[in-house]
Amino acid sequence: MSSSSVLESIDVTVVMPTLNAEKTLQSSLASLKRQSYPQEKIHILIVDGGSTDCTESIAQQYGCTILHNRKQQQEYGKLIGIQSSESRYLMFLDADEELENKDDLKRKIDAFVETSVPFLWSSGYKKPPGASFINEYINLFSDPFAFFMYRVSTDYYLYVPSMRRRYPCYSENSQRLLFQFSELDRLPLLDLAAGAMIDRQKFQLAFDSDSSKERMIPTCFQQLMKDDPRLAVVKDCPVVHYSAETFQTYLHKLCWRVSANVHYPSIPGTGFTNRASLQGTKVHIKKYFFIPYALTILPAAIDAFVMAIRTGKTITLLHIPLSFFTAILILYHGILRSMGIRPKLPTYGKK
């Protein structure tokens, strides 16, 4: 059997958590149906959190397997998908993301077979045509705190250069780059979304002795890197991301992230706090410098202007007020916590 035949005989499961995702789900599923990889080898698991719109009917039209997530939150949905899959290689694609390159899956499977890495990542995000301007900022910075901590832009045109500046690339060819991390407390911020793929066998080995299933999803990348600290990044495979419909939606998401990290650190999906136990002393110390970084304005302004020069986009200047806003949120919720007050946590992105 030829190497091409071997690659195209490998089953792949795409795990997609959903909740009232009718606005973007069809585009996301259509991008999977456009893939050049054999369609009979692609299995799509929709893990739905109780949608009341047309999400399930759209999934049925595309021949997806539908599972149910009683806890609604995406992280639980992804865990259900992993536990329900029999494929060795799993891709994670959110319902507001779509693969732009029709050879995306084919390239990723090729990279897995060639390198045997435990974790594989796409080439960064692209703003959907006609989407709100805030999506451009999100692609460039993610959020102010995340950019301050990890210093890597997720924008498609900047992601690979950002990774090269921050981490040594020890192997490269026309389709992928390989990074090996010598310091596990300086890992990039990666999670199970945006077309990320994992080797399920290595995932199971990494978490074999971990009884806390809730932590498996937000800490997946860090745990996998403990046993095999290598990451493959596939070139020219961007993900189109419908991250926020409006600027107001993004502000609500920032509020949720800060509140969740301060008051609900044990909930999967809170992000930084979930990974805290796996991050080194340097990371723990650095987080305390975000407040002066944002409130003194100048450091955030320097980052904003440097990014503006690199990209030619003035939307980067929004980083200055958003950093200030995020710092105020952190201080506010820190005060509430010191007073023993814990506000209710709304649905992600909601007021």
Coordinates of C-alpha atoms in Angstrom, one line a residue:
M1 CA 0.0 0.0 0.0
S2 CA 1.4 3.5 -0.9
S3 CA 2.0 6.1 1.7
S4 CA -0.8 8.2 0.2
S5 CA -3.2 5.2 0.5
V6 CA -2.1 4.7 4.2
L7 CA -2.8 8.3 5.0
E8 CA -6.2 8.3 3.4
S9 CA -7.2 5.1 5.3
I10 CA -7.0 6.8 8.7
D11 CA -10.3 7.7 10.4
V12 CA -10.6 11.2 11.9
T13 CA -13.2 12.4 14.3
V14 CA -14.2 16.1 14.5
V15 CA -15.6 17.1 17.9
M16 CA -17.8 20.1 17.8
P17 CA -19.6 21.4 20.9
T18 CA -22.7 23.4 20.2
L19 CA -25.4 25.5 21.9
N20 CA -27.8 27.5 19.7
A21 CA -25.3 27.7 16.9
E22 CA -27.6 27.9 13.9
K23 CA -26.0 31.2 12.7
T24 CA -22.6 29.7 12.0
L25 CA -22.9 25.9 12.2
Q26 CA -23.8 25.4 8.6
S27 CA -20.7 27.3 7.4
S28 CA -18.5 25.3 9.8
L29 CA -19.9 22.0 8.6
A30 CA -19.7 23.0 5.0
S31 CA -16.0 23.6 5.4
L32 CA -15.6 20.0 6.6
K33 CA -17.6 18.7 3.6
R34 CA -15.2 20.6 1.3
Q35 CA -12.2 18.8 2.6
S36 CA -10.1 16.8 0.1
Y37 CA -9.6 14.1 2.7
P38 CA -11.9 11.1 2.0
Q39 CA -15.3 12.0 3.4
E40 CA -16.1 8.4 4.5
K41 CA -13.1 8.7 6.9
I42 CA -14.3 11.9 8.6
H43 CA -16.7 11.4 11.5
I44 CA -18.4 14.5 12.9
L45 CA -19.6 14.5 16.5
I46 CA -21.9 17.3 17.4
V47 CA -22.1 17.5 21.2
D48 CA -25.1 19.7 21.9
G49 CA -25.9 21.5 25.2
G50 CA -29.6 21.7 24.7
S51 CA -30.1 24.0 21.7
T52 CA -33.6 25.5 21.2
D53 CA -32.9 26.7 17.7
C54 CA -32.2 24.8 14.4
T55 CA -28.8 23.5 15.5
E56 CA -29.7 19.8 15.7
S57 CA -31.6 19.9 12.4
I58 CA -28.6 21.4 10.6
A59 CA -26.4 18.8 12.1
Q60 CA -28.7 16.1 10.9
Q61 CA -28.7 17.5 7.3
Y62 CA -24.9 17.1 7.3
G63 CA -25.0 13.5 8.6
C64 CA -23.4 14.3 11.9
T65 CA -23.7 12.1 15.0
I66 CA -25.4 14.1 17.7
L67 CA -24.6 13.6 21.4
H68 CA -26.0 15.5 24.4
N69 CA -24.2 17.6 26.9
R70 CA -26.3 18.1 30.0
K71 CA -23.8 20.5 31.5
Q72 CA -23.9 22.8 28.4
Q73 CA -20.4 24.2 28.8
Q74 CA -18.0 23.5 25.9
E75 CA -15.3 21.8 27.9
Y76 CA -17.7 19.1 29.0
G77 CA -18.9 18.7 25.4
K78 CA -15.3 18.2 24.2
L79 CA -14.7 15.6 26.9
I80 CA -17.8 13.7 25.9
G81 CA -16.6 13.8 22.3
I82 CA -13.2 12.4 23.3
Q83 CA -14.8 9.6 25.4
S84 CA -17.2 8.7 22.6
S85 CA -14.7 8.6 19.7
E86 CA -12.9 5.5 18.5
S87 CA -10.6 7.4 16.1
R88 CA -6.9 7.8 17.0
Y89 CA -6.8 11.4 15.7
L90 CA -9.3 14.0 16.9
M91 CA -9.9 17.5 15.6
F92 CA -11.6 20.1 17.6
L93 CA -13.6 22.8 15.8
D94 CA -16.0 25.2 17.4
A95 CA -19.3 25.9 15.8
D96 CA -18.2 29.5 15.0
E97 CA -15.1 28.3 13.2
E98 CA -14.5 27.0 9.7
L99 CA -11.5 25.6 7.8
E100 CA -10.4 27.7 4.9
N101 CA -8.0 25.3 3.2
K102 CA -9.6 22.3 1.6
D103 CA -6.5 20.3 2.3
D104 CA -6.5 21.2 6.0
L105 CA -7.3 17.7 7.3
K106 CA -5.0 16.0 4.8
R107 CA -2.0 18.1 5.7
K108 CA -2.6 17.6 9.4
I109 CA -2.9 13.8 9.2
D110 CA 0.3 13.8 7.1
A111 CA 2.1 15.8 9.8
F112 CA 0.8 13.4 12.5
V113 CA 2.0 10.3 10.6
E114 CA 5.4 11.9 9.8
T115 CA 6.2 13.4 13.2
S116 CA 4.2 11.4 15.8
V117 CA 3.7 14.7 17.8
P118 CA 1.0 14.6 20.5
F119 CA -0.6 17.9 19.5
L120 CA -1.0 19.8 16.3
W121 CA -2.2 23.4 15.6
S122 CA -3.5 25.4 12.7
S123 CA -2.0 28.5 11.2
G124 CA -4.0 31.2 13.1
Y125 CA -7.2 33.0 12.7
K126 CA -8.8 35.1 9.9
K127 CA -11.6 37.6 10.3
P128 CA -14.8 36.5 8.5
P129 CA -15.9 38.8 5.6
G130 CA -18.3 41.5 6.9
A131 CA -17.8 40.6 10.5
S132 CA -17.6 43.2 13.3
F133 CA -14.3 45.1 13.6
I134 CA -13.7 43.7 17.0
N135 CA -12.9 40.3 15.4
E136 CA -9.8 41.9 13.9
Y137 CA -8.6 42.9 17.4
I138 CA -9.4 39.4 18.8
N139 CA -7.3 37.8 16.1
L140 CA -4.4 40.0 16.9
F141 CA -4.5 40.0 20.7
S142 CA -7.0 37.4 21.8
D143 CA -7.6 39.5 25.0
P144 CA -5.3 42.0 26.8
F145 CA -4.3 39.6 29.6
A146 CA -3.6 36.7 27.3
F147 CA -1.5 38.8 25.1
F148 CA 0.5 40.2 28.0
M149 CA 1.1 36.7 29.4
Y150 CA 1.9 34.8 26.2
R151 CA 3.1 37.4 23.7
V152 CA 1.9 35.5 20.6
S153 CA -0.6 36.9 18.1
T154 CA -3.1 34.4 16.8
D155 CA -3.7 36.4 13.6
Y156 CA -3.0 34.3 10.5
Y157 CA -0.4 36.7 9.1
L158 CA 1.4 37.0 12.4
Y159 CA 1.0 33.7 14.1
V160 CA 3.9 31.8 12.6
P161 CA 6.3 34.8 12.9
S162 CA 5.2 35.3 16.5
M163 CA 5.9 31.7 17.3
R164 CA 9.3 31.9 15.6
R165 CA 10.3 34.9 17.7
R166 CA 9.3 33.3 21.0
Y167 CA 10.2 29.6 20.4
P168 CA 13.0 27.8 18.5
C169 CA 11.8 25.9 15.4
Y170 CA 13.9 22.8 15.1
S171 CA 12.4 21.3 11.9
E172 CA 10.5 22.8 9.0
N173 CA 9.4 21.8 5.5
S174 CA 6.9 23.3 3.0
Q175 CA 3.8 22.2 4.9
R176 CA 4.6 22.3 8.6
L177 CA 6.9 23.6 11.4
L178 CA 8.0 21.7 14.5
F179 CA 8.7 23.3 17.9
Q180 CA 10.2 21.6 20.9
F181 CA 9.9 23.3 24.3
S182 CA 12.7 23.2 26.7
E183 CA 10.9 25.2 29.4
L184 CA 7.5 23.9 30.2
D185 CA 6.6 27.0 32.1
R186 CA 6.8 29.1 28.9
L187 CA 4.4 27.2 26.8
P188 CA 2.2 29.0 24.3
L189 CA -1.5 29.4 24.9
L190 CA -3.2 26.6 23.0
D191 CA -6.5 24.8 23.6
L192 CA -8.8 22.3 21.9
A193 CA -10.4 24.6 19.3
A194 CA -9.5 26.2 16.0
G195 CA -8.8 23.0 14.2
A196 CA -6.4 21.7 16.8
M197 CA -5.7 18.0 16.7
I198 CA -4.5 15.5 19.2
D199 CA -3.4 11.9 19.2
R200 CA -6.0 10.2 21.4
Q201 CA -3.7 7.4 22.5
K202 CA -1.2 9.9 23.9
F203 CA -4.0 11.9 25.4
Q204 CA -5.2 8.8 27.3
L205 CA -1.7 8.0 28.5
A206 CA -1.1 11.6 29.7
F207 CA -4.3 11.5 31.8
D208 CA -4.3 7.9 32.9
S209 CA -3.5 8.7 36.5
D210 CA -5.5 12.0 36.6
S211 CA -8.8 11.4 38.4
S212 CA -10.0 15.0 37.8
K213 CA -11.8 14.6 34.5
E214 CA -12.9 18.3 34.6
R215 CA -9.3 19.4 34.2
M216 CA -8.6 17.3 31.2
I217 CA -9.7 19.7 28.5
P218 CA -8.3 23.1 29.7
T219 CA -5.0 21.5 30.7
C220 CA -4.7 19.1 27.7
F221 CA -1.8 20.9 25.9
Q222 CA 0.2 21.3 29.1
Q223 CA -0.3 17.7 30.1
L224 CA 0.7 16.3 26.7
M225 CA 3.8 18.5 26.6
K226 CA 5.0 16.8 29.8
D227 CA 5.6 13.5 28.1
D228 CA 6.5 14.8 24.6
P229 CA 7.2 18.6 24.5
R230 CA 6.8 18.9 20.7
L231 CA 4.2 20.9 18.7
A232 CA 3.5 20.8 15.0
V233 CA 2.1 23.9 13.3
V234 CA 0.7 23.3 9.9
K235 CA 1.3 26.1 7.3
D236 CA -1.4 27.8 5.2
C237 CA -4.3 26.3 7.1
P238 CA -6.0 29.3 8.7
V239 CA -9.3 29.1 10.6
V240 CA -12.1 31.7 9.9
H241 CA -13.4 32.6 13.3
Y242 CA -16.8 34.3 14.0
S243 CA -15.7 35.3 17.5
A244 CA -17.9 38.1 18.5
E245 CA -21.0 39.6 16.7
T246 CA -20.5 43.0 18.3
F247 CA -18.1 45.0 20.4
Q248 CA -20.6 44.7 23.3
T249 CA -20.5 40.9 23.0
Y250 CA -16.7 41.0 23.4
L251 CA -16.9 43.2 26.5
H252 CA -19.3 40.7 28.0
K253 CA -16.9 37.9 27.2
L254 CA -14.1 39.8 29.0
C255 CA -16.3 40.3 32.0
W256 CA -17.1 36.6 32.1
R257 CA -13.4 35.5 31.8
V258 CA -12.3 37.8 34.6
S259 CA -15.2 36.9 36.9
A260 CA -14.7 33.1 36.2
N261 CA -11.0 33.2 36.9
V262 CA -11.3 35.2 40.1
H263 CA -14.4 33.6 41.6
Y264 CA -14.8 30.2 39.9
P265 CA -11.3 28.8 39.4
S266 CA -12.4 25.1 39.5
I267 CA -14.9 25.4 36.6
P268 CA -13.3 24.0 33.4
G269 CA -12.9 26.7 30.8
T270 CA -11.9 29.6 33.1
G271 CA -8.6 29.6 31.2
F272 CA -5.6 30.9 33.0
T273 CA -6.6 29.6 36.5
N274 CA -7.3 26.1 35.2
R275 CA -3.7 25.9 34.0
A276 CA -2.1 27.6 37.0
S277 CA -1.0 24.4 38.7
L278 CA 0.9 23.3 35.6
Q279 CA 2.7 26.6 35.0
G280 CA 6.0 27.6 36.5
T281 CA 6.9 30.3 39.1
K282 CA 7.8 32.8 36.3
V283 CA 4.2 32.7 35.0
H284 CA 2.8 33.1 38.5
I285 CA 4.9 36.1 39.2
K286 CA 4.3 37.7 35.8
K287 CA 0.5 37.8 36.2
Y288 CA 0.9 40.4 38.9
F289 CA 2.6 42.8 36.5
F290 CA -0.5 43.0 34.3
I291 CA -2.2 45.6 36.5
P292 CA 0.7 48.1 36.2
Y293 CA 1.2 47.2 32.5
A294 CA -2.4 48.2 31.8
L295 CA -3.0 51.1 34.3
T296 CA 0.2 53.0 33.6
I297 CA -1.0 52.9 29.9
L298 CA 2.5 53.4 28.4
P299 CA 3.5 49.6 28.1
A300 CA 0.1 48.7 26.6
A301 CA 0.4 51.7 24.2
I302 CA 3.9 50.5 23.1
D303 CA 2.4 47.0 22.3
A304 CA -0.5 48.7 20.4
F305 CA 1.8 50.9 18.3
V306 CA 4.3 48.1 17.5
M307 CA 1.4 46.0 16.4
A308 CA 0.0 48.9 14.3
I309 CA 3.4 49.2 12.6
R310 CA 3.6 45.5 11.8
T311 CA 0.1 45.2 10.5
G312 CA -0.8 48.7 9.2
K313 CA -4.1 48.4 11.2
T314 CA -5.2 51.1 13.6
I315 CA -7.6 48.7 15.3
T316 CA -4.6 47.7 17.4
L317 CA -4.9 51.0 19.3
L318 CA -8.0 49.5 20.9
H319 CA -5.6 47.5 23.0
I320 CA -4.9 50.5 25.2
P321 CA -8.4 51.1 26.6
L322 CA -9.2 47.4 26.6
S323 CA -6.2 46.7 28.7
F324 CA -7.2 49.4 31.1
F325 CA -10.8 48.1 31.2
T326 CA -9.5 44.5 31.9
A327 CA -7.3 45.7 34.7
I328 CA -10.2 47.6 36.4
L329 CA -12.3 44.4 36.1
I330 CA -9.6 42.3 37.8
L331 CA -9.3 44.9 40.6
Y332 CA -13.0 45.1 41.1
H333 CA -13.5 41.3 41.3
G334 CA -10.5 41.0 43.5
I335 CA -12.2 43.5 46.0
L336 CA -15.4 41.5 45.8
R337 CA -13.6 38.3 46.5
S338 CA -11.8 39.8 49.5
M339 CA -15.3 40.8 50.9
G340 CA -16.6 37.3 50.4
I341 CA -18.9 38.3 47.6
R342 CA -19.2 36.0 44.6
P343 CA -21.4 37.2 41.8
K344 CA -23.4 34.8 39.7
L345 CA -21.7 33.6 36.5
P346 CA -23.9 34.2 33.4
T347 CA -23.7 32.3 30.1
Y348 CA -20.4 33.0 28.4
G349 CA -20.7 36.2 26.3
K350 CA -24.0 37.2 27.9
K351 CA -24.7 40.2 30.1

